[in-house]
XYZ file of C-alpha atoms in Angstrom:
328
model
C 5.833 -34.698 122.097
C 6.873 -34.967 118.737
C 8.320 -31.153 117.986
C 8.467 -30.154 114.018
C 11.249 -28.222 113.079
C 9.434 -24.618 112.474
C 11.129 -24.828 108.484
C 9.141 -27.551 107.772
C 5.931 -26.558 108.346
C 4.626 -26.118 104.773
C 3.210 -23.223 103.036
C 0.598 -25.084 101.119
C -0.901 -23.544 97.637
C -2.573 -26.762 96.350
C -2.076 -30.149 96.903
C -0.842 -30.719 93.133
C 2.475 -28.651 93.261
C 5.599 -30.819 91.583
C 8.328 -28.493 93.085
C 9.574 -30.406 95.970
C 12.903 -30.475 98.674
C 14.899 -32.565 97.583
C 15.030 -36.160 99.587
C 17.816 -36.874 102.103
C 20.074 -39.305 100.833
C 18.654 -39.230 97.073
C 21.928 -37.751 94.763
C 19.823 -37.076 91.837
C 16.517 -35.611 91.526
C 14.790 -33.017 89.685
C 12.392 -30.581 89.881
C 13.813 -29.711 93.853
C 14.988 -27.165 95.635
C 17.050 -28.099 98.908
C 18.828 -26.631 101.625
C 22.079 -25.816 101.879
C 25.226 -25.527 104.381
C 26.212 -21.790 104.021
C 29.500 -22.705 106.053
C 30.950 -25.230 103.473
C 30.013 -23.168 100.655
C 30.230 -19.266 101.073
C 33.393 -16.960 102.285
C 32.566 -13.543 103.859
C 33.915 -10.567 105.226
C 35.896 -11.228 108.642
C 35.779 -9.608 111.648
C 39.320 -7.329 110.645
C 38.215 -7.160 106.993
C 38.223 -3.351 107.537
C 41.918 -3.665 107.852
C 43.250 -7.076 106.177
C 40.893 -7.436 103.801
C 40.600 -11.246 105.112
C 37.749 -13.646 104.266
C 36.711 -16.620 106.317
C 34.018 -19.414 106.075
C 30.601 -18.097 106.724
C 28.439 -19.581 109.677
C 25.484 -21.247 108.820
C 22.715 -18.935 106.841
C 20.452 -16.650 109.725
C 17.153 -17.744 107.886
C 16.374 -21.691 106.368
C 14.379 -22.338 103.715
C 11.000 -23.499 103.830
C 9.823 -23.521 100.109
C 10.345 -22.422 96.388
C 7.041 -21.909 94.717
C 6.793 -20.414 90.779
C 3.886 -18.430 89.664
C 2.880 -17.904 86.582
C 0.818 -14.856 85.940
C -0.818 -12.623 83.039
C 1.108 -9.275 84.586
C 4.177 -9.055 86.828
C 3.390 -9.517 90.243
C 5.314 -7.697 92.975
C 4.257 -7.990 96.571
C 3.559 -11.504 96.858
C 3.234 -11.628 100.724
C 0.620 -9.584 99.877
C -0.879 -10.458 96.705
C -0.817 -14.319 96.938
C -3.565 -15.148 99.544
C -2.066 -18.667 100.650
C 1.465 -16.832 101.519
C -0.264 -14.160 103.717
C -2.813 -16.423 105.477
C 0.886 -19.055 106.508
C 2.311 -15.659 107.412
C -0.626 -14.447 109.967
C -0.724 -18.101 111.164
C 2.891 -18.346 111.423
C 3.119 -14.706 113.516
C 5.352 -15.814 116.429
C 7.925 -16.542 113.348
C 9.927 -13.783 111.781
C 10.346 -14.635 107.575
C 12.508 -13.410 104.604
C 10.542 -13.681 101.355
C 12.761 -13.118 98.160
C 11.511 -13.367 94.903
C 12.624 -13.095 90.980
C 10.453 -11.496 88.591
C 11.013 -13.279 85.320
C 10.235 -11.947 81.837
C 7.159 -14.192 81.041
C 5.414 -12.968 84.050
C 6.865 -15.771 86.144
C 7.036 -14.685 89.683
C 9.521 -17.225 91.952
C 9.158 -16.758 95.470
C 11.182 -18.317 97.839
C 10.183 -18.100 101.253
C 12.675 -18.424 104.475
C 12.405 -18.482 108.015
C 14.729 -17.104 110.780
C 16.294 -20.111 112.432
C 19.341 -17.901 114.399
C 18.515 -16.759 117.772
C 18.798 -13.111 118.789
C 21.666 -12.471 120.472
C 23.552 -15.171 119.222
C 25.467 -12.989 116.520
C 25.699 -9.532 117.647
C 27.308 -8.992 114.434
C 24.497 -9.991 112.145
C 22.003 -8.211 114.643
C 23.410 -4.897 113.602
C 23.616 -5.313 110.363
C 20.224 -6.850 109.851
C 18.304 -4.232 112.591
C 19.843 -1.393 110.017
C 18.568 -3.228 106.616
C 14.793 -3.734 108.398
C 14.643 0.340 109.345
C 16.865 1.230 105.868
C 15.208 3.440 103.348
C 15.080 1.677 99.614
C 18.117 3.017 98.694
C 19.470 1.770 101.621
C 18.453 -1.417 101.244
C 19.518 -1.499 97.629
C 23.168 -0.405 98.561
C 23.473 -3.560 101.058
C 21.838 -6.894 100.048
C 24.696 -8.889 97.936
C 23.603 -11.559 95.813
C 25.833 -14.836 95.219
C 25.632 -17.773 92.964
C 27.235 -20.677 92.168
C 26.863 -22.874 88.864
C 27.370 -26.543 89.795
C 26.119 -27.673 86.589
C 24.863 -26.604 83.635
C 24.849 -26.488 79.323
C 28.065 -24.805 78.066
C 25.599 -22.432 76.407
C 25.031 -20.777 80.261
C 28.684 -20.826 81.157
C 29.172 -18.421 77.852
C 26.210 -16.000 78.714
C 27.330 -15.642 82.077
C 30.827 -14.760 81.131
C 29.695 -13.004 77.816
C 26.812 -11.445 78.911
C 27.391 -10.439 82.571
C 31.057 -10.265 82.943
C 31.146 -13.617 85.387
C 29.942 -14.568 88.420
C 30.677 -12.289 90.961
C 29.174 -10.927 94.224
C 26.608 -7.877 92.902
C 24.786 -5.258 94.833
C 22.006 -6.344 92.975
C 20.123 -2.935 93.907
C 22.756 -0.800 91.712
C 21.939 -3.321 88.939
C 18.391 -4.491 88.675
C 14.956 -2.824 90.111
C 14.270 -4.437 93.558
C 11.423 -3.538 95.264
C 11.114 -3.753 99.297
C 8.136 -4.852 101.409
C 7.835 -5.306 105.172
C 4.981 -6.620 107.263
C 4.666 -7.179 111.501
C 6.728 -10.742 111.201
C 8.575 -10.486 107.509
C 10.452 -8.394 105.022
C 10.028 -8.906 101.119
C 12.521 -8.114 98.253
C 11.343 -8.629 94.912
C 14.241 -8.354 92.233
C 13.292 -7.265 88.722
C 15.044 -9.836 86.334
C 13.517 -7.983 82.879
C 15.132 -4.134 84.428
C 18.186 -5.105 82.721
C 17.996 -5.974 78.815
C 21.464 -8.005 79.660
C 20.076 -9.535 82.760
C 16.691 -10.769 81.126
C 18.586 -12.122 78.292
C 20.256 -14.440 80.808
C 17.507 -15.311 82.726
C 14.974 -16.356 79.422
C 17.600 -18.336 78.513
C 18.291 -20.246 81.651
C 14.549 -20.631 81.869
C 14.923 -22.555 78.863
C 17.646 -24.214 79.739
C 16.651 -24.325 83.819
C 15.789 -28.469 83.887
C 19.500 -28.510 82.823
C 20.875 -26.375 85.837
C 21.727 -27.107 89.766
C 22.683 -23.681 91.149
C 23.501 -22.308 94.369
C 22.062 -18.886 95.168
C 22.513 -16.601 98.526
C 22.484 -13.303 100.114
C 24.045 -11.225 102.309
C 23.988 -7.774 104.048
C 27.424 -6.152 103.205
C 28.932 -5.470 106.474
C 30.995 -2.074 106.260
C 32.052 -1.118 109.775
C 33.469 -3.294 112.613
C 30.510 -3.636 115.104
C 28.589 -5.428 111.242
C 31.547 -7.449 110.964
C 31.845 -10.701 110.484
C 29.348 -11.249 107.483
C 27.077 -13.787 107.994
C 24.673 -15.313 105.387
C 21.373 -14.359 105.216
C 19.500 -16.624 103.072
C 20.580 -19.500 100.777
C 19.913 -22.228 98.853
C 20.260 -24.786 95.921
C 18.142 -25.553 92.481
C 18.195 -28.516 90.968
C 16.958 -29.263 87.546
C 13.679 -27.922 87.424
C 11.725 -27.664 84.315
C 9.144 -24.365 84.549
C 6.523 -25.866 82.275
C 5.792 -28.761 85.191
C 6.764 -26.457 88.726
C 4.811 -23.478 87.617
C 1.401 -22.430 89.113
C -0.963 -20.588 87.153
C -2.095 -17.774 88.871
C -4.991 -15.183 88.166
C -3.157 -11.882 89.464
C -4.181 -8.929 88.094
C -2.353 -5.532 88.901
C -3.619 -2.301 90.190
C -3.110 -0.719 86.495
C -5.700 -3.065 85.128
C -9.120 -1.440 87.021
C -9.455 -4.859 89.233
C -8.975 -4.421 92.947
C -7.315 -7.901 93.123
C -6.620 -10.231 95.501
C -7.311 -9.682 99.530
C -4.012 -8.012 100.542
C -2.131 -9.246 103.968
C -3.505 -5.601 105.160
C -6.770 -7.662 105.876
C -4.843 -9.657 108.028
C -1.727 -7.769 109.335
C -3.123 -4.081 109.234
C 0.103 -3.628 107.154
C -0.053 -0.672 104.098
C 1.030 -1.103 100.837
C 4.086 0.272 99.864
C 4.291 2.602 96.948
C 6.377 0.763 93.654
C 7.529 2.282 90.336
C 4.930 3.793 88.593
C 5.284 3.866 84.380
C 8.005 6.199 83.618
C 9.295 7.222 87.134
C 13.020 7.132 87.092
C 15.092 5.438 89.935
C 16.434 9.087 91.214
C 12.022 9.695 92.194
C 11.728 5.769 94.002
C 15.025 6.026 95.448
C 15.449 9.347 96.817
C 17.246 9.453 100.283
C 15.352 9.215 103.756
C 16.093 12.930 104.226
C 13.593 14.539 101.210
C 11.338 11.925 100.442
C 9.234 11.166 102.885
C 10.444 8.002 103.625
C 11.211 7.596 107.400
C 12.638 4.202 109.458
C 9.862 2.872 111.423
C 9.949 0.293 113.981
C 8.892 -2.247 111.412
C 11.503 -0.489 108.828
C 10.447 1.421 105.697
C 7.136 3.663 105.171
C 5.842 6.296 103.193
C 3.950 9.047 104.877
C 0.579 9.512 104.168
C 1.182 11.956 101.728
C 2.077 9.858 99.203
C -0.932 7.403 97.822
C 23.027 -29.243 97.802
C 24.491 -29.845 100.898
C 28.231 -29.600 100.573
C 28.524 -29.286 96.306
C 31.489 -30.532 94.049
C 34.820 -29.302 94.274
C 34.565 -28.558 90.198
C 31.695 -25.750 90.669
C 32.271 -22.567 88.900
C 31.893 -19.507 91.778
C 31.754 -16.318 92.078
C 34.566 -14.342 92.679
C 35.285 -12.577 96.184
C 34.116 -9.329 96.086
């Protein structure tokens, strides 16, 4: 019996999608996205970081990649394991397997998901259990206070270099939560973050300009859950991956989302398959103080599945020469 590895079974949208993983053995390509080895690439928080502030290699990344797909929509589209049919439909046929979906929100309506599956056994890093069990029942503020985000610019126009220096001080490690508006989804076999690229006039700067300049760009990008006690210790990567010169007017998928503001119902949510709610985002004008409030006052309770609202609210190894982030 010929057994497929469970990352490459496809999440199909259409048949005519350009984005691709990269080929093995091809050393330049475009348009890809491809996995990466998180142990060549990242250094985390050891097991006695508490007390020597020591970083070692990481192990390889708890969840592999199975796609990157770009959507290109009329409003800004949160929710996508819920909102784009296709995603929930691989989900509910994929419900033995247990997925992170992470996507950027891009001024432009551009919604880029990418979609991972959980290729570490239970059990086999007690470490990374913890730490994960706690970010699946975490409130949003939580969740916001513990999912790092870090990149690495392999290559890419000197104009890039000078807005990430200029604009955001560098690439370092960033609690992207205290930074940017992320919003947190979960579902019977996945949890969803959706980070809010236009939420930060310097941030959305950045990214319209590298989405000008993306066909131009091979990046690393990761996360982690920020281990702060010994029994979460060592870090381990959670997700990760590599871009590769892709050029949005040719990867990007029209899509006709509407959202709940505009009157239309929209599209068949994964409730219809998952009996999973919809979780309540930022409405117009609601600070981050009323979406964030703490577990305690807000109604928002750990449940086995990890956050809900009561009912009373409605490149393989890369070159030497990359610039990385800091430690932090």
């Amino acid at each position: 019996m010929n057994i497929v590895p469970v990352e490459d079974i496809p999440w199909v949208h259409n048949q005519r999608e350009v984005w691709h993983m990269k080929e093995k053995g091809v050393d330049s390509d475009e348009d890809c996205y491809s996995r990466i080895d998180a142990s060549k690439l990242f250094r985390i928080r050891g097991p006695n970081y508490l007390e020597d502030k020591m970083k070692i290699p990481s192990k390889k990344a708890a969840f592999t990649l199975v796609c990157c797909k770009c959507f290109e929509t009329k409003h800004k589209m949160k929710n996508a394991a819920q909102n784009i049919p296709s995603l929930a439909q691989y989900l509910c046929d994929n419900k033995d397997q247990e997925y992170f979906v992470q996507t950027w929100l891009v001024p432009g309506h551009y919604t880029v998901v990418n979609l991972y599956v959980r290729t570490l056994g239970k059990g086999e890093d007690p470490a990374f259990d913890m730490a994960f069990s706690a970010f699946q029942r975490g409130d949003e503020k939580y969740r916001n206070d513990r999912i790092k985000f870090i990149a690495q610019i392999i290559e890419a126009p000197s104009v890039i270099y000078g807005t990430v220096n200029g604009i955001l001080g560098g690439l370092r490690p960033a609690l992207l939560g205290r930074k940017l508006t992320c919003y947190h989804y979960n579902g019977p076999n996945y949890i969803e973050m959706d980070v809010d690229t236009g939420s930060s006039i310097f941030v959305a700067t950045a990214a319209t300009l590298m989405i000008k300049t993306f066909a131009r760009i091979i990046a690393n990008t990761a996360f982690l859950i920020e281990g702060r006690n010994k029994s979460e210790l060592p870090e381990r990567i959670l997700v990760g991956h590599c871009y590769e010169r892709v050029h949005i007017n040719k990867i990007k998928i029209p899509f006709a989302y509407k959202n709940e503001s505009d009157g239309s119902k929209g599209h068949t949510s994964n409730s219809t398959f998952f009996g999973w709610a919809k979780k309540r985002t930022r409405s117009h004008g609601e600070s981050d103080e009323e979406l964030h409030p703490s577990s305690s006052d807000s109604g928002v309770y750990p449940g086995p599945q990890g956050t809900e609202k009561r009912d009373s609210d409605n490149v393989s190894s890369r070159k030497a020469g990359a610039l990385s982030t800091k430690e932090g």
